[in-house]
mmCIF file of C-alpha atoms in Angstrom:
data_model
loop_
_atom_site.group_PDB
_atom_site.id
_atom_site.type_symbol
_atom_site.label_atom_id
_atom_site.label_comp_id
_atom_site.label_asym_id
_atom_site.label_seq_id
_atom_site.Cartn_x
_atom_site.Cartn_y
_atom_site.Cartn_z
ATOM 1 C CA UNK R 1 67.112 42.048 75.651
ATOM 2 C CA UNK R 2 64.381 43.915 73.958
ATOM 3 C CA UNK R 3 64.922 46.160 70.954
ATOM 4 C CA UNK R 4 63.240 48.531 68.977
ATOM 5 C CA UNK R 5 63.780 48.699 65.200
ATOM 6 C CA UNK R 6 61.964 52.194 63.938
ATOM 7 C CA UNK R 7 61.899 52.662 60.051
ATOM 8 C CA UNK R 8 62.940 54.807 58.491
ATOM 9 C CA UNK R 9 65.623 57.019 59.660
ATOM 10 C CA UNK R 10 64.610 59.735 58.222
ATOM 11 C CA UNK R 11 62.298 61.157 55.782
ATOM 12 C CA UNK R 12 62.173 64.378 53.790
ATOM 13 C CA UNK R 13 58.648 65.075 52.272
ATOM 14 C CA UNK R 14 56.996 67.602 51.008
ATOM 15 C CA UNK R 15 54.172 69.963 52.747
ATOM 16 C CA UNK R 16 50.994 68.370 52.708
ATOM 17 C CA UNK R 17 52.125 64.605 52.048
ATOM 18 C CA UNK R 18 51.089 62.166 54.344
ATOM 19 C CA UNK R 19 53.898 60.182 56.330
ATOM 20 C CA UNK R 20 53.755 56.949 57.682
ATOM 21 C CA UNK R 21 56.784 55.197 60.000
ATOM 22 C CA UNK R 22 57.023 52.070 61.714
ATOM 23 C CA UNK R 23 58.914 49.921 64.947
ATOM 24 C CA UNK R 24 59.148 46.383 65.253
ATOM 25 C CA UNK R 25 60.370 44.275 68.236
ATOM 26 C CA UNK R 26 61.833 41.510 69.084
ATOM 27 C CA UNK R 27 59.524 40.630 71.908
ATOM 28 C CA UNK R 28 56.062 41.657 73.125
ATOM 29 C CA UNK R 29 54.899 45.112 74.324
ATOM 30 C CA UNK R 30 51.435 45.219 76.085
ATOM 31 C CA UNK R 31 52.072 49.510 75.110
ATOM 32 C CA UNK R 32 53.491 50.987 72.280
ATOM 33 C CA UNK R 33 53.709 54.905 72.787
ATOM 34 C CA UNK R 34 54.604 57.351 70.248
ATOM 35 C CA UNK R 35 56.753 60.411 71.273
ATOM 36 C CA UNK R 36 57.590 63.856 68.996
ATOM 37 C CA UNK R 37 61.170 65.608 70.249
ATOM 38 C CA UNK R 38 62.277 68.848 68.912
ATOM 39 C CA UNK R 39 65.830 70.017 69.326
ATOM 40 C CA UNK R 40 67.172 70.483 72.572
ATOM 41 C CA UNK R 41 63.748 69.197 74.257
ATOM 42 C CA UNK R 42 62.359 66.183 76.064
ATOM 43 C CA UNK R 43 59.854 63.734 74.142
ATOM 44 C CA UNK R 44 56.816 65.065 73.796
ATOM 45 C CA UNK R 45 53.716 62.137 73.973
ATOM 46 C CA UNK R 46 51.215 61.815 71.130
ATOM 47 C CA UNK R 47 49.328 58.896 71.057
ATOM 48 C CA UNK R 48 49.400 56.030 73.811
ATOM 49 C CA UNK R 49 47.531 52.349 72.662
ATOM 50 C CA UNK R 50 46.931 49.760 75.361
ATOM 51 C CA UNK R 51 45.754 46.764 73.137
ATOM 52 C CA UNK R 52 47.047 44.831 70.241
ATOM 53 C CA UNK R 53 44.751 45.582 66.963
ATOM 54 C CA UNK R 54 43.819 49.445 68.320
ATOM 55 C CA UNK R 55 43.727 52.279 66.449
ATOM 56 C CA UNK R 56 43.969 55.434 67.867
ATOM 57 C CA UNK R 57 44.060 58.873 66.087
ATOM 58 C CA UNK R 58 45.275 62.092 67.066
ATOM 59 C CA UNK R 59 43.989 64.945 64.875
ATOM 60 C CA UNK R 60 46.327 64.683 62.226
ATOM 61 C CA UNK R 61 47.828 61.589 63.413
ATOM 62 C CA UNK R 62 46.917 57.674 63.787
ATOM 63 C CA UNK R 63 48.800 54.672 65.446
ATOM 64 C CA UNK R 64 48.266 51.320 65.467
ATOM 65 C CA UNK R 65 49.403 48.682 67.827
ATOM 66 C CA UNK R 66 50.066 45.366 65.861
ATOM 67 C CA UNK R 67 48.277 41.891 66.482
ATOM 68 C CA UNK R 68 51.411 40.150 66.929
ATOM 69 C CA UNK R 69 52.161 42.885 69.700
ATOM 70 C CA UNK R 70 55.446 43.446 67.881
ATOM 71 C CA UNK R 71 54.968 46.414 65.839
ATOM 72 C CA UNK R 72 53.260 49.458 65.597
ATOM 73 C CA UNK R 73 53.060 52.378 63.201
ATOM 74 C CA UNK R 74 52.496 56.090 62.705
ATOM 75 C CA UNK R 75 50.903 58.038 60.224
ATOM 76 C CA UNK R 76 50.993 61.755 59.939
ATOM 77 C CA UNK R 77 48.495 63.048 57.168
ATOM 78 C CA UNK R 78 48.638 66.620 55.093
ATOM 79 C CA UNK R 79 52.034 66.929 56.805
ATOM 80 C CA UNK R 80 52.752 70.827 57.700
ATOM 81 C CA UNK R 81 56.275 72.674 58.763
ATOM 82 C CA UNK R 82 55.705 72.457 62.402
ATOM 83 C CA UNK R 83 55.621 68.549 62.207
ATOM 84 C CA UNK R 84 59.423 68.746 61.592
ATOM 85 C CA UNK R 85 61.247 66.705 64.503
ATOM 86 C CA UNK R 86 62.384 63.062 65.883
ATOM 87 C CA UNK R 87 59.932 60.649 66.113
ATOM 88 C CA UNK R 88 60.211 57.701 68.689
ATOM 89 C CA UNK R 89 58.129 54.667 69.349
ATOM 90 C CA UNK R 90 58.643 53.193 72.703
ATOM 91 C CA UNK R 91 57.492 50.331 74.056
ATOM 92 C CA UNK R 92 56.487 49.203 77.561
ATOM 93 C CA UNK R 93 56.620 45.754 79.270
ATOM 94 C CA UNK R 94 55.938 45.507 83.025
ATOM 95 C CA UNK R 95 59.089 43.948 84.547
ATOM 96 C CA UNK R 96 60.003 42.582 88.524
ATOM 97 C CA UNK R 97 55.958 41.487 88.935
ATOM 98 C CA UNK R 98 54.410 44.380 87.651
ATOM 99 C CA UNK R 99 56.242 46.667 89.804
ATOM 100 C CA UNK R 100 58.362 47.987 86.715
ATOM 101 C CA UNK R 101 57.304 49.989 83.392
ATOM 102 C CA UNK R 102 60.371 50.966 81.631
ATOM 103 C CA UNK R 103 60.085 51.933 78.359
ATOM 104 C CA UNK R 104 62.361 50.790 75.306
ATOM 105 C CA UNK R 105 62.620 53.318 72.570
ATOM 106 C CA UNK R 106 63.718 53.024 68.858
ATOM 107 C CA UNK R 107 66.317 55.142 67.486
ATOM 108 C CA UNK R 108 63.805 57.595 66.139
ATOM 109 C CA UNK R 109 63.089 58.671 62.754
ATOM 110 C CA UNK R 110 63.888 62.853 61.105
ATOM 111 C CA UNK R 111 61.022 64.630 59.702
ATOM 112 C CA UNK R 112 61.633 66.805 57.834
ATOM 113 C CA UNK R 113 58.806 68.862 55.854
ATOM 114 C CA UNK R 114 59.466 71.385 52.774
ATOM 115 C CA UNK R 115 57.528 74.031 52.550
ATOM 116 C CA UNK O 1 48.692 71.244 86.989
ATOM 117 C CA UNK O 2 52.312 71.351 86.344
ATOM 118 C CA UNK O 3 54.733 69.223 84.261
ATOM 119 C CA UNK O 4 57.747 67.718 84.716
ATOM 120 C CA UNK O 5 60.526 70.523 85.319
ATOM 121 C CA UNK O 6 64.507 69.277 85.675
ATOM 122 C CA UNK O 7 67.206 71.136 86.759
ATOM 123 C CA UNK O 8 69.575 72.233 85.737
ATOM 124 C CA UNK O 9 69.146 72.782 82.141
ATOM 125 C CA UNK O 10 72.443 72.848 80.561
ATOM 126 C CA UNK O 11 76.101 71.918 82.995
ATOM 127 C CA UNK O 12 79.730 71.515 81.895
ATOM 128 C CA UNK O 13 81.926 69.196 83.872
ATOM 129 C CA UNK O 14 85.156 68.048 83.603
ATOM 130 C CA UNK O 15 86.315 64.089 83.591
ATOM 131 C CA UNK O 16 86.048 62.290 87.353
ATOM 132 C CA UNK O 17 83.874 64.748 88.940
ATOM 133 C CA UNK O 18 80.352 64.128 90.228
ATOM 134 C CA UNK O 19 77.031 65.710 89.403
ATOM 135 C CA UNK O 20 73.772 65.720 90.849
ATOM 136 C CA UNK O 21 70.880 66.656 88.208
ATOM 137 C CA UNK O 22 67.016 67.510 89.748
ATOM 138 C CA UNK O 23 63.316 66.571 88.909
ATOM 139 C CA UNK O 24 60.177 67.272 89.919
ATOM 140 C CA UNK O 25 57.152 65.187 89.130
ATOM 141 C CA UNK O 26 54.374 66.146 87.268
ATOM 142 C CA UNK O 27 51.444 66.785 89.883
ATOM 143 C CA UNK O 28 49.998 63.923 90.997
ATOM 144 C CA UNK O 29 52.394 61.370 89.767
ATOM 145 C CA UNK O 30 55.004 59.163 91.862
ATOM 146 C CA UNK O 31 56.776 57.362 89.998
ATOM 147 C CA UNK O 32 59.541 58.575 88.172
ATOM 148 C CA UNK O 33 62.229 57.130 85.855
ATOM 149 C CA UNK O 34 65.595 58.414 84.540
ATOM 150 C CA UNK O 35 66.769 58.108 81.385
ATOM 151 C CA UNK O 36 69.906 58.937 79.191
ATOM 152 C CA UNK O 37 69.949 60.092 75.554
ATOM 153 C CA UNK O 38 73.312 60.288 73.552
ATOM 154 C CA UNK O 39 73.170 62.145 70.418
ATOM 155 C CA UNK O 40 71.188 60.764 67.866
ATOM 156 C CA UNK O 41 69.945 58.151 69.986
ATOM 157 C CA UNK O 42 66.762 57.078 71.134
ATOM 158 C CA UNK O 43 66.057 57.201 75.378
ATOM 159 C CA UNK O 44 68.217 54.707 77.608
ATOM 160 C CA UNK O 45 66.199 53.263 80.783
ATOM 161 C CA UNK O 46 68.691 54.349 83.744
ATOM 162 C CA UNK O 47 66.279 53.158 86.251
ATOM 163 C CA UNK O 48 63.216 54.323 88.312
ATOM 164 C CA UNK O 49 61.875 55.087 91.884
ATOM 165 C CA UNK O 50 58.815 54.170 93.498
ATOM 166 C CA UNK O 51 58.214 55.189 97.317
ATOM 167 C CA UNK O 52 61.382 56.948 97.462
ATOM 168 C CA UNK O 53 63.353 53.128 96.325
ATOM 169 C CA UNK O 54 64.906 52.410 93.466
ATOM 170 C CA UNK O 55 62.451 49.670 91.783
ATOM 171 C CA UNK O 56 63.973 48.835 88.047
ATOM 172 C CA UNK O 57 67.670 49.705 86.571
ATOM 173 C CA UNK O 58 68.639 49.700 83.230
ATOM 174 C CA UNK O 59 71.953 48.625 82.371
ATOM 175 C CA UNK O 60 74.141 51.429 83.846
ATOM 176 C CA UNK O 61 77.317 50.703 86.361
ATOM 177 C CA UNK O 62 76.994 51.800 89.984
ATOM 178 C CA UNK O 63 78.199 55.506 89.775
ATOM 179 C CA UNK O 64 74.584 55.933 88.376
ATOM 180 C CA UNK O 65 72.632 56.234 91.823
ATOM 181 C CA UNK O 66 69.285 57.689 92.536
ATOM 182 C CA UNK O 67 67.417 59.533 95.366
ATOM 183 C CA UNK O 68 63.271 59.886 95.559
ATOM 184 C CA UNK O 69 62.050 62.324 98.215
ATOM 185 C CA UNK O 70 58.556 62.283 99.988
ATOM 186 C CA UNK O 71 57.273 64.833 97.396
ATOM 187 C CA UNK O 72 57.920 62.198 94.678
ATOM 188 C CA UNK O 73 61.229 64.650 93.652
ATOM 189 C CA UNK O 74 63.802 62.722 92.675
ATOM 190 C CA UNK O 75 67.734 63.362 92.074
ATOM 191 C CA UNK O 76 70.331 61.450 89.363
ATOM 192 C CA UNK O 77 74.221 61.340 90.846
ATOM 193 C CA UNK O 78 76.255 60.096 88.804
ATOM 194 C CA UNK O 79 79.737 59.730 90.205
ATOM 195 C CA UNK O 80 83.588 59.267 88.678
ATOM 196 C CA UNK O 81 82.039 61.249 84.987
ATOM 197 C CA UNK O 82 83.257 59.904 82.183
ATOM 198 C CA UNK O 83 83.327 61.543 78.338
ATOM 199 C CA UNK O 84 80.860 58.767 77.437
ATOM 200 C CA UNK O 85 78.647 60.227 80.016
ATOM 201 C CA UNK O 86 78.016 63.251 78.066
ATOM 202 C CA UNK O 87 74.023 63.558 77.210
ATOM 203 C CA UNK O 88 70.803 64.432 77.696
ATOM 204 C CA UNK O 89 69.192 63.402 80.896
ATOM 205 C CA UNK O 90 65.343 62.955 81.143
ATOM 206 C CA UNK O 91 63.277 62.428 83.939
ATOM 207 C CA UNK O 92 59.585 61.236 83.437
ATOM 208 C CA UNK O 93 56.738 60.655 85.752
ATOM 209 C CA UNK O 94 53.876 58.355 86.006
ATOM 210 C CA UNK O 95 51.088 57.505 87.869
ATOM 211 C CA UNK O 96 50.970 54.763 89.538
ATOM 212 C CA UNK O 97 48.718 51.528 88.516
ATOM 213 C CA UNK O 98 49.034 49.900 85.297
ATOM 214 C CA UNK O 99 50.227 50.618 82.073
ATOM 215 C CA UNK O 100 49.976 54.351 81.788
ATOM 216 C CA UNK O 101 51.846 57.030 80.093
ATOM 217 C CA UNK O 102 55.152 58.534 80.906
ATOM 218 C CA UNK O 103 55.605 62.388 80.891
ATOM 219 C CA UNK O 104 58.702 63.783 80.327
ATOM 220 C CA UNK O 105 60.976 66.973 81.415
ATOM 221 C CA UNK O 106 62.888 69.141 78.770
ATOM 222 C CA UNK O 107 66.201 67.328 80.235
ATOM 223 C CA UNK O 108 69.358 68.200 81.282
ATOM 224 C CA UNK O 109 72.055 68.738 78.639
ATOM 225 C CA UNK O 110 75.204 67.168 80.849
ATOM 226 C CA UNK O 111 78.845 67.555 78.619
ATOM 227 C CA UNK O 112 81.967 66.324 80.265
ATOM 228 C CA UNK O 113 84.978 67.575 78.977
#
């Protein structure tokens, strides 16, 4: 089956450093997503790419959706204290014809940001 | 418009009972998946419903079963709870048509003691 591999587990930085994680896969995605969850909460979308080579940016944040379709990173610049959570990547693969978009979701990686 | 709201948001209950846990669609979507979270995890598919029928499961034994109602609401039942059951239950809803983004609920905090 598909799996996510999302680097690194966790990261502790310090305010106003930029960040930058990463998934791979296994197999091809035609959508890598990138979700922020805080404690107790349900994932929170950021950015959404559609095509392999697109960069997409967020205010503070960028993605990228690799040419191989099996990666895709984030980057977080002039990090601040309320960027402090989990972040996911996901990926989505139609399944049954088209009729099915579950997503597969790395294990997340901990911000954490000192102020 | 509104989000994705679940109910309940926190339940206790004990070994070999059964739950039922609620969502409601963000407006205009109807499609909506199910997933399960254990702690420190990442978000397990559970499956998803599409015209109130189940169209997608993850890998998840029977007990999981689903409901979809004509307002795109949709229930989670999970019967015979196990300890390994205990996590975080999200719902999210899509719109139909393509590869588009899945909204989430704040979840439903399920421990079985």
């Amino acid at each position: 089956g598909q799996q996510l591999n999302q680097s690194p587990q966790s990261m502790f930085i310090q305010e106003g450093e930029d960040v930058s994680m990463n998934c791979t896969s296994s197999s091809i995605f035609n959508t890598w997503l990138w979700y922020k969850q805080d404690p107790g909460e349900g994932p929170v979308l950021l950015i959404a790419l559609y095509k392999a080579g697109e960069l997409t940016s967020n205010g503070r944040l960028t993605a990228q959706f690799g040419i191989t379709r099996k990666d895709s990173f984030l980057n977080i610049s002039a990090s601040i204290p309320s960027d402090v959570g989990i972040y996911f990547c996901a990926g989505q693969w139609p399944e049954s014809g088209g009729s099915n978009y579950k997503l597969t979701f790395g294990k997340g990686t901990l911000l954490t940001v000192n102020p | 418009e509104t989000g994705v709201t679940q109910s309940p948001t926190h339940l206790i209950k004990t070994r070999g009972q059964q739950v039922t846990l609620r969502c409601s669609s963000q407006s205009g979507h109807n499609t909506v998946s199910w997933y399960q979270q254990a702690l420190g995890q990442g978000p397990q598919f559970i499956f998803q419903y599409y015209r109130e029928e189940e169209n997608g499961r993850g890998n998840f034994p029977p007990r999981f079963s689903g409901l979809q109602f004509p307002n795109y609401s949709s229930e989670l039942n999970v019967n015979a709870l196990e300890l390994d059951d205990s996590a975080l239950y999200l719902c999210a809803s899509t719109p139909r048509g393509g590869n588009t983004e899945a909204f989430f609920g704040q979840g439903t905090r399920l421990t079985v003691v």
